Short mmCIF file of C-alpha atoms and ligand atoms in Angstrom, two decimals:
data_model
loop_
_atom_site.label_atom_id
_atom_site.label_comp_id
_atom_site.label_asym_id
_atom_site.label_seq_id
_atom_site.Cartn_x
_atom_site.Cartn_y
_atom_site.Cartn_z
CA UNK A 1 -21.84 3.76 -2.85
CA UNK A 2 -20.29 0.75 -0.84
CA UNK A 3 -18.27 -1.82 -1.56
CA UNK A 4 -19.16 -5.27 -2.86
CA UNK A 5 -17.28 -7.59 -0.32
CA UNK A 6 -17.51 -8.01 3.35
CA UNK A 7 -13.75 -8.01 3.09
CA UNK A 8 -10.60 -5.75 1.62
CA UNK A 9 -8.40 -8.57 1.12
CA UNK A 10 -6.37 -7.42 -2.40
CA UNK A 11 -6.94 -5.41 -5.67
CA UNK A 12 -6.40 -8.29 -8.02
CA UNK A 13 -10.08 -9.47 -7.22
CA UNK A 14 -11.48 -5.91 -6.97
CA UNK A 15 -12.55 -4.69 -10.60
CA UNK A 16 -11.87 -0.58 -11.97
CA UNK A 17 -15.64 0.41 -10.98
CA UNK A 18 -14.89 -0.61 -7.26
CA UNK A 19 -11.43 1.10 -7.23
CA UNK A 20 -12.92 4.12 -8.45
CA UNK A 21 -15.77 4.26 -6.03
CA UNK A 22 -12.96 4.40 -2.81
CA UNK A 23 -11.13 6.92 -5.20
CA UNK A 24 -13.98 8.95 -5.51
CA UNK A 25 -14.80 8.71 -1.45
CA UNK A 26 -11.40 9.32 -0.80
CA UNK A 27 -12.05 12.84 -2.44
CA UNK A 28 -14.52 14.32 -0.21
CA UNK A 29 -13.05 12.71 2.69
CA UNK A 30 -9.70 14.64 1.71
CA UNK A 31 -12.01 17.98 1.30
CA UNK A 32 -12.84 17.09 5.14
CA UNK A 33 -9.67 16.52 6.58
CA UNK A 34 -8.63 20.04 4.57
CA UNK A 35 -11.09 22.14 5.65
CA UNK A 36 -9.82 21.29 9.26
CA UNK A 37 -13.37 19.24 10.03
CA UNK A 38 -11.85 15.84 11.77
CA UNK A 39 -14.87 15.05 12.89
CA UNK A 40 -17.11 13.38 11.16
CA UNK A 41 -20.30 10.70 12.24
CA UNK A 42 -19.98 8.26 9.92
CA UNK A 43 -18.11 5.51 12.12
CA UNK A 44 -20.11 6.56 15.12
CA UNK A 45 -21.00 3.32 17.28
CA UNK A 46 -18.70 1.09 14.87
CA UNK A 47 -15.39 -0.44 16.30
CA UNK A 48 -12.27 -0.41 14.42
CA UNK A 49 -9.48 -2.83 15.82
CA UNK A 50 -5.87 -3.04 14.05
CA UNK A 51 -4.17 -5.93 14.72
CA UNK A 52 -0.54 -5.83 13.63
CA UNK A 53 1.97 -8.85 13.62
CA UNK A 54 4.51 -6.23 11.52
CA UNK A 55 5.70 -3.07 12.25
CA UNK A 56 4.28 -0.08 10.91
CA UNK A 57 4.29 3.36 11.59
CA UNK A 58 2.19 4.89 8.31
CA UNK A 59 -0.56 1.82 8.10
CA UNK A 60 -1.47 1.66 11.34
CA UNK A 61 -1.48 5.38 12.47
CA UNK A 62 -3.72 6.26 9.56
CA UNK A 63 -6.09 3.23 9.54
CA UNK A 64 -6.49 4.71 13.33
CA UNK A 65 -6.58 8.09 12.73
CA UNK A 66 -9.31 7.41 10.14
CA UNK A 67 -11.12 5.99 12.42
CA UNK A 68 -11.34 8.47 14.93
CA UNK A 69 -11.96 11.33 12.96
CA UNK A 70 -15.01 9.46 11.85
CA UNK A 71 -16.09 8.76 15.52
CA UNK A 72 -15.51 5.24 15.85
CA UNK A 73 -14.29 3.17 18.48
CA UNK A 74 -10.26 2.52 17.70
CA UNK A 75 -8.32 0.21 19.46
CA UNK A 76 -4.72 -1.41 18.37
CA UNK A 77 -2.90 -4.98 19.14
CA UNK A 78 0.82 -6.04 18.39
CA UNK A 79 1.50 -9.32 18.32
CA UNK A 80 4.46 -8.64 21.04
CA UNK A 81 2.16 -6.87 23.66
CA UNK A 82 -0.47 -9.30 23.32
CA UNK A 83 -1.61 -13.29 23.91
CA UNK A 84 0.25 -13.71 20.24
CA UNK A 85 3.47 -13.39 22.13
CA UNK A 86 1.91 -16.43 24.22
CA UNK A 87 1.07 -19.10 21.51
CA UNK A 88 -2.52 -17.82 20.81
CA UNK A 89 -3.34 -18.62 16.51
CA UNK A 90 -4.37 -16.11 14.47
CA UNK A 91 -7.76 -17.40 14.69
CA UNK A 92 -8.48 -17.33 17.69
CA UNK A 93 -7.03 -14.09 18.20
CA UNK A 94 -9.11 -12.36 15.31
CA UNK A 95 -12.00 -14.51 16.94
CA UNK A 96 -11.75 -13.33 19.99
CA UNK A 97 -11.44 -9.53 18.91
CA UNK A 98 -14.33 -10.43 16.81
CA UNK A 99 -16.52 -10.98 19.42
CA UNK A 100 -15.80 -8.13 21.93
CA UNK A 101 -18.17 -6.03 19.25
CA UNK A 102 -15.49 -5.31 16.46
CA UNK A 103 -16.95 -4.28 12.94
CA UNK A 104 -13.50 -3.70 10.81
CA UNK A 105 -10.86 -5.40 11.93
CA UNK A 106 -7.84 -4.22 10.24
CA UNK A 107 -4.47 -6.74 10.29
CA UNK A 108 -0.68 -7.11 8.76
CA UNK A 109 0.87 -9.73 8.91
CA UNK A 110 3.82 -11.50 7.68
CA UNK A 111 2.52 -14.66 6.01
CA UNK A 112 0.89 -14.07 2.85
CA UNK A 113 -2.82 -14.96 2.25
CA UNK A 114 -3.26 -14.72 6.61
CA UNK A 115 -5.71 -11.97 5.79
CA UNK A 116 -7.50 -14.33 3.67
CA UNK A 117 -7.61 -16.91 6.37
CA UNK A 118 -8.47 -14.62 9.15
CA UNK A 119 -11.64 -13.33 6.84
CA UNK A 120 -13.09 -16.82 6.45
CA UNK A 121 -13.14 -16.94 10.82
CA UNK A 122 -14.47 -13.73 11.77
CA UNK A 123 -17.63 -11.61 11.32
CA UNK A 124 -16.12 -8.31 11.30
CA UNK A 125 -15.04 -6.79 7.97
CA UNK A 126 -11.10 -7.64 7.32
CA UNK A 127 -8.56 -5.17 5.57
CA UNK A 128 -5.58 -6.41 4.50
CA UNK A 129 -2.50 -3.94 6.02
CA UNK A 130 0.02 -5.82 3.87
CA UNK A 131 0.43 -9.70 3.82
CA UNK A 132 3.61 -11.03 3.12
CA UNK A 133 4.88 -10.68 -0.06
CA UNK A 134 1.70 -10.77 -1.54
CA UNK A 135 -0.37 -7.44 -1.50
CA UNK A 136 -0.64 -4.11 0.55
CA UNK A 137 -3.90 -3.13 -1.17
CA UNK A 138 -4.59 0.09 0.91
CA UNK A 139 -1.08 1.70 0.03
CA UNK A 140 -1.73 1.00 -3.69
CA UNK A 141 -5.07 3.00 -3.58
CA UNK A 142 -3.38 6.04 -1.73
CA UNK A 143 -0.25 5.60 -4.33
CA UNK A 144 -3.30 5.91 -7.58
CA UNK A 145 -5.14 8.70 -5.54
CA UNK A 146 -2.24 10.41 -5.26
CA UNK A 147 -1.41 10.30 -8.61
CA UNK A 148 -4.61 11.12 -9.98
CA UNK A 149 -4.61 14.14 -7.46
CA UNK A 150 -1.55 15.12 -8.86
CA UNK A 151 -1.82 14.20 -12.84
CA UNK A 152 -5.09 14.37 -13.64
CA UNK A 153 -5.48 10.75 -14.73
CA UNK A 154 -4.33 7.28 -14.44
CA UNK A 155 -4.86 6.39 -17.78
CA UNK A 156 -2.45 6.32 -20.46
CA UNK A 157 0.24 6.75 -17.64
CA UNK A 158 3.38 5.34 -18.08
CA UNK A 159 5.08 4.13 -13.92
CA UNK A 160 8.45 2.79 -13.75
CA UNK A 161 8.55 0.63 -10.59
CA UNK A 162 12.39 0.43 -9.51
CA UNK A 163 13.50 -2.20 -7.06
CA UNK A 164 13.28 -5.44 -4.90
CA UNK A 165 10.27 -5.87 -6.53
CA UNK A 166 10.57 -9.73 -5.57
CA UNK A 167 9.51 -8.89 -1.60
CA UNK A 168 7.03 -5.89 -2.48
CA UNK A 169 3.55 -6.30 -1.85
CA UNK A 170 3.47 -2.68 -2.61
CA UNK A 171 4.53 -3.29 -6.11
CA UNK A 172 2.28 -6.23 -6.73
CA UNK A 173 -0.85 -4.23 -5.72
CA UNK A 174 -0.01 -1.13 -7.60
CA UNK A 175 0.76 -3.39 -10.85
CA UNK A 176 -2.74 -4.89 -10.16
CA UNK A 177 -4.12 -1.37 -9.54
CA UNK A 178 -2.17 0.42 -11.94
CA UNK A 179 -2.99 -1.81 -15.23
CA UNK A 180 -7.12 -1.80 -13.97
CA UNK A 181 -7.11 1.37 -14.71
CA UNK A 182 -5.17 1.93 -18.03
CA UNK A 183 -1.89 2.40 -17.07
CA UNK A 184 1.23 1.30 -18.17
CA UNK A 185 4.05 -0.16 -15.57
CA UNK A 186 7.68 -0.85 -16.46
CA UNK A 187 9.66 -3.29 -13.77
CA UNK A 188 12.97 -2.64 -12.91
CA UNK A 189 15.09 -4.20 -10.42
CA UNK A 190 18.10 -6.66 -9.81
CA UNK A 191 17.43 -10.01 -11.90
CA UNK A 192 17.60 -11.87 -7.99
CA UNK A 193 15.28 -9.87 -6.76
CA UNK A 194 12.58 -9.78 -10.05
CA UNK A 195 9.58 -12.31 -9.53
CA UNK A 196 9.97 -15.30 -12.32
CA UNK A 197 7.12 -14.93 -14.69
CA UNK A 198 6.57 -11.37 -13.23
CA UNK A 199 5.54 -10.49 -17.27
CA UNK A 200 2.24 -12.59 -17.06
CA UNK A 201 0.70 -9.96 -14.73
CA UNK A 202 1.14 -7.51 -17.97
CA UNK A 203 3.82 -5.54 -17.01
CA UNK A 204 7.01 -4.59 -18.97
CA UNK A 205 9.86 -5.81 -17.36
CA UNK A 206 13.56 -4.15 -17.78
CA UNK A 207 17.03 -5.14 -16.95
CA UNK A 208 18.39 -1.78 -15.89
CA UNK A 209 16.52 0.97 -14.37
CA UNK A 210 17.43 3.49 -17.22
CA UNK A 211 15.15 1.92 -19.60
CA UNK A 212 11.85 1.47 -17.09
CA UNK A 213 12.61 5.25 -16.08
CA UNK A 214 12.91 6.85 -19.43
CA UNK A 215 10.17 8.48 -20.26
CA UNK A 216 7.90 7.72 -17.48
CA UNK A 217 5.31 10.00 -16.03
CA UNK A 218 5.99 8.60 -12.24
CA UNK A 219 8.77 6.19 -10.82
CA UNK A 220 8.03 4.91 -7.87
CA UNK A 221 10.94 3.22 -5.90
CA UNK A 222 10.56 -0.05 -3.74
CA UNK A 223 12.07 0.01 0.08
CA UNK A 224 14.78 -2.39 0.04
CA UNK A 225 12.88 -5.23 2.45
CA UNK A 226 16.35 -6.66 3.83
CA UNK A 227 14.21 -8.03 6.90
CA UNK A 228 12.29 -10.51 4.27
CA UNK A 229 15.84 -11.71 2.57
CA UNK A 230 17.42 -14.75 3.60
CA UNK A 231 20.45 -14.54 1.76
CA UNK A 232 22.34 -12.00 -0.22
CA UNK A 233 20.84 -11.07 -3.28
CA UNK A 234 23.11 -8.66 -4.18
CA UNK A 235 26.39 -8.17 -3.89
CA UNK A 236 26.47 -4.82 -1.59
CA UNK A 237 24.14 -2.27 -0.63
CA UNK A 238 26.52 0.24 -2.56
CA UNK A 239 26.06 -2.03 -5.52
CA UNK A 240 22.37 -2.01 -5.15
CA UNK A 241 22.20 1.64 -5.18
CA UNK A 242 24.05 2.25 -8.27
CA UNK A 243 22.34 0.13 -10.27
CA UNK A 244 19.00 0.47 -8.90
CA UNK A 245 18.94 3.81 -6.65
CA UNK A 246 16.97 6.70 -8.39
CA UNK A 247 18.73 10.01 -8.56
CA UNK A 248 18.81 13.41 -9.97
CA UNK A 249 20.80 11.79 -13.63
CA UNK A 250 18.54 9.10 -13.74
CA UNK A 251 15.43 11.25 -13.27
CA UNK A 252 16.16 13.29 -16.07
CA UNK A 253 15.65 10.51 -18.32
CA UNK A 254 12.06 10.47 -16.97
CA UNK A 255 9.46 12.97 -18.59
CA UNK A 256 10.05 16.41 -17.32
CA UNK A 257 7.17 16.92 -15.22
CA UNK A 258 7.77 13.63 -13.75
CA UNK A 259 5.99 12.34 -10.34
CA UNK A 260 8.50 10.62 -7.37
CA UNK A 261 6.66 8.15 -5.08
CA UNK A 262 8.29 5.79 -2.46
CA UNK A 263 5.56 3.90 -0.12
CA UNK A 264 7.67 4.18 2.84
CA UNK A 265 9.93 3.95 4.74
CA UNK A 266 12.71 5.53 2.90
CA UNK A 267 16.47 4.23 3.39
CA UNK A 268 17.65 7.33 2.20
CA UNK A 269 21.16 7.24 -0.16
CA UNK A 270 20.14 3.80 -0.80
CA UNK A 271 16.49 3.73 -2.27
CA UNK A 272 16.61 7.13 -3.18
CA UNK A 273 19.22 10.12 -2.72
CA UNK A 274 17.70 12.69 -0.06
CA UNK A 275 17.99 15.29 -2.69
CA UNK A 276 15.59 13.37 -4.76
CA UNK A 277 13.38 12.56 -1.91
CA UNK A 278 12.79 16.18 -0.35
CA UNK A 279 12.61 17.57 -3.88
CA UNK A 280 9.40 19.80 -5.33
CA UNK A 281 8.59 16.91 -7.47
CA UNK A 282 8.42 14.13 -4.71
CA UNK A 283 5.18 12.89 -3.64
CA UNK A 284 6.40 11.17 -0.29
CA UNK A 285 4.57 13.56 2.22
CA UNK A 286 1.08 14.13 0.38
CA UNK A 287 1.10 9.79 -0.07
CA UNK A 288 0.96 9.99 4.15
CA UNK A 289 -1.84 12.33 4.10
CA UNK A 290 -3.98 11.07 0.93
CA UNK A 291 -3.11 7.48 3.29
CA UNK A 292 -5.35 8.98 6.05
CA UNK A 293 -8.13 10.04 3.66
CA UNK A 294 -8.06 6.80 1.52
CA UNK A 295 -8.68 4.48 4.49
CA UNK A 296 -11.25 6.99 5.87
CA UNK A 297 -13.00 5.97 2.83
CA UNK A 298 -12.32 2.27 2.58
CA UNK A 299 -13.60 1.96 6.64
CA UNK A 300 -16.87 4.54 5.88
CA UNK A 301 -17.24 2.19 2.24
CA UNK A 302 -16.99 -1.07 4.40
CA UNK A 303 -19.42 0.31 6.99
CA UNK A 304 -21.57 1.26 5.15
CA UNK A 305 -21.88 -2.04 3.33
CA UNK A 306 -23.04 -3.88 6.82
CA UNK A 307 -25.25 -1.10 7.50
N1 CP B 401 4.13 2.06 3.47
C1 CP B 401 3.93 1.40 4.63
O1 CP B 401 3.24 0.38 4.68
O2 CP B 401 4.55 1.95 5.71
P1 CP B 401 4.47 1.40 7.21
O3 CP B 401 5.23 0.09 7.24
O4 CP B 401 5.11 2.46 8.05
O5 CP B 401 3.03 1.17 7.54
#
């Protein structure tokens, strides 16, 4: 098994036989981290370098985490404690990490398609961490391994994605993701903050969250990305939440087994309540593990490739 491309740019270009491969991985490098064994070989000798122009706490812990556990070389760069800070492009900052010896070189950044750019510059293998408003392709694997962990299947699933959809790069990648692999996704969110012609990617879109929730098998919530919004979309955060926050009441219009996923970070009694959040049937904790054992795989898929 490996993966096709030198780079992990974005699931709209990766097809349902790739997705399934790092899904697959992403098993037996779960069974690892399980059975207590965080040490593995496979990265030994390879370097792994994240270089993050956002901040992150989940992403870039886990892409390094990953990487030592498989015995590679991890190192990390923000852009505010490094030459970034002084004027350096991205290019020749991934070029220059490129040639210190770096095999993956892992990067988020705030400009969508910079991943895409970087990729064209550099030898090393490039993962996108999240690119703008464009994709986070990593968190949309760990969102479908966690569901298939936790339903069984993908297929024939109906998701309710609720939210400012508009600035998610989560929700674009798990819309991708999702509808590969024979699911069904249902859109709600505010009618500012809903992408125009969000329908031609094949997804159901709603005006209130009540109809994308009821019956669904797993709503997922967006973060509320006010650092991306340059004006008021809304009238008030209050207003937001109300419409658009997932509680208990609107839950139960969801199937009764249903599955509660947020990618992270939560802004809890706004997003979601914290009842909802801590509750038996939130998947909010086992997404940050099955994170660490989903980019185990794509880094050990990606090595293995240049091997
Ligand atoms: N979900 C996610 O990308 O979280 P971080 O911003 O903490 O990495």
């Amino acid at each position: 098994m490996s993966l096709k491309k030198k780079d992990l740019l974005g699931i709209k270009d990766m097809d349902a036989e790739e997705i399934g491969e790092i899904l697959e991985t992403a098993k037996s490098m779960k069974k690892l981290l399980l059975a207590g064994t965080k040490r593995t070989p496979h990265l030994q000798g390879k370097t792994v370098v994240t270089l993050f122009y956002e901040n992150s706490t989940r992403t870039r812990l886990s892409f390094e985490l990953a990487s030592k556990y498989m015995g590679a070389n991890a190192a990390n760069i923000t852009a505010s404690g490094s030459s970034v800070a002084k004027g350096e492009t991205l290019i020749d900052t991934g070029r220059t990490i490129d040639v210190m010896g770096t095999d993956v070189l892992v990067i988020r950044h705030p400009l969508s398609g910079a991943p895409h750019l970087l990729a064209q510059h550099v030898r090393a293998s490039v993962v996108n961490a999240g690119d703008g408003m464009d994709e986070h392709p990593t968190q949309a694997l760990l969102d479908l391994f966690t569901m298939r962990e936790k339903k069984g299947r993908i297929e024939g699933l109906r998701v309710a994605i609720v939210g400012d959809v508009l600035h998610s790069r989560v929700a674009r990648s798990n819309i991708w993701a999702l509808q590969k692999l024979g699911a069904s996704v249902c859109l709600a969110g505010p009618t500012t903050m809903m992408p125009r012609e969000i329908e031609r990617t094949g997804a159901a879109v709603f005006e209130t969250a009540h109809e994308a929730v009821a019956g669904a098998d797993v709503v997922m919530a967006l973060r509320l990305q006010l650092e991306r919004q340059k004006s008021g979309l809304f009238p008030s955060i209050r207003e937001y939440s109300r419409f658009f926050g997932v509680d208990t009441g609107r839950l139960r219009l969801a199937k009764p087994d249903v599955l509660l996923m947020h990618p992270g970070p939560v802004n809890r009694g706004v997003e979601l309540t914290s009842a909802v959040a801590d509750a038996d049937f939130s998947a909010i904790d086992e997404q940050v593990t099955n994170g660490v054992a989903v980019r185990m795989a794509i880094l050990y898929l990606l090595a293995r490739r240049e091997n």
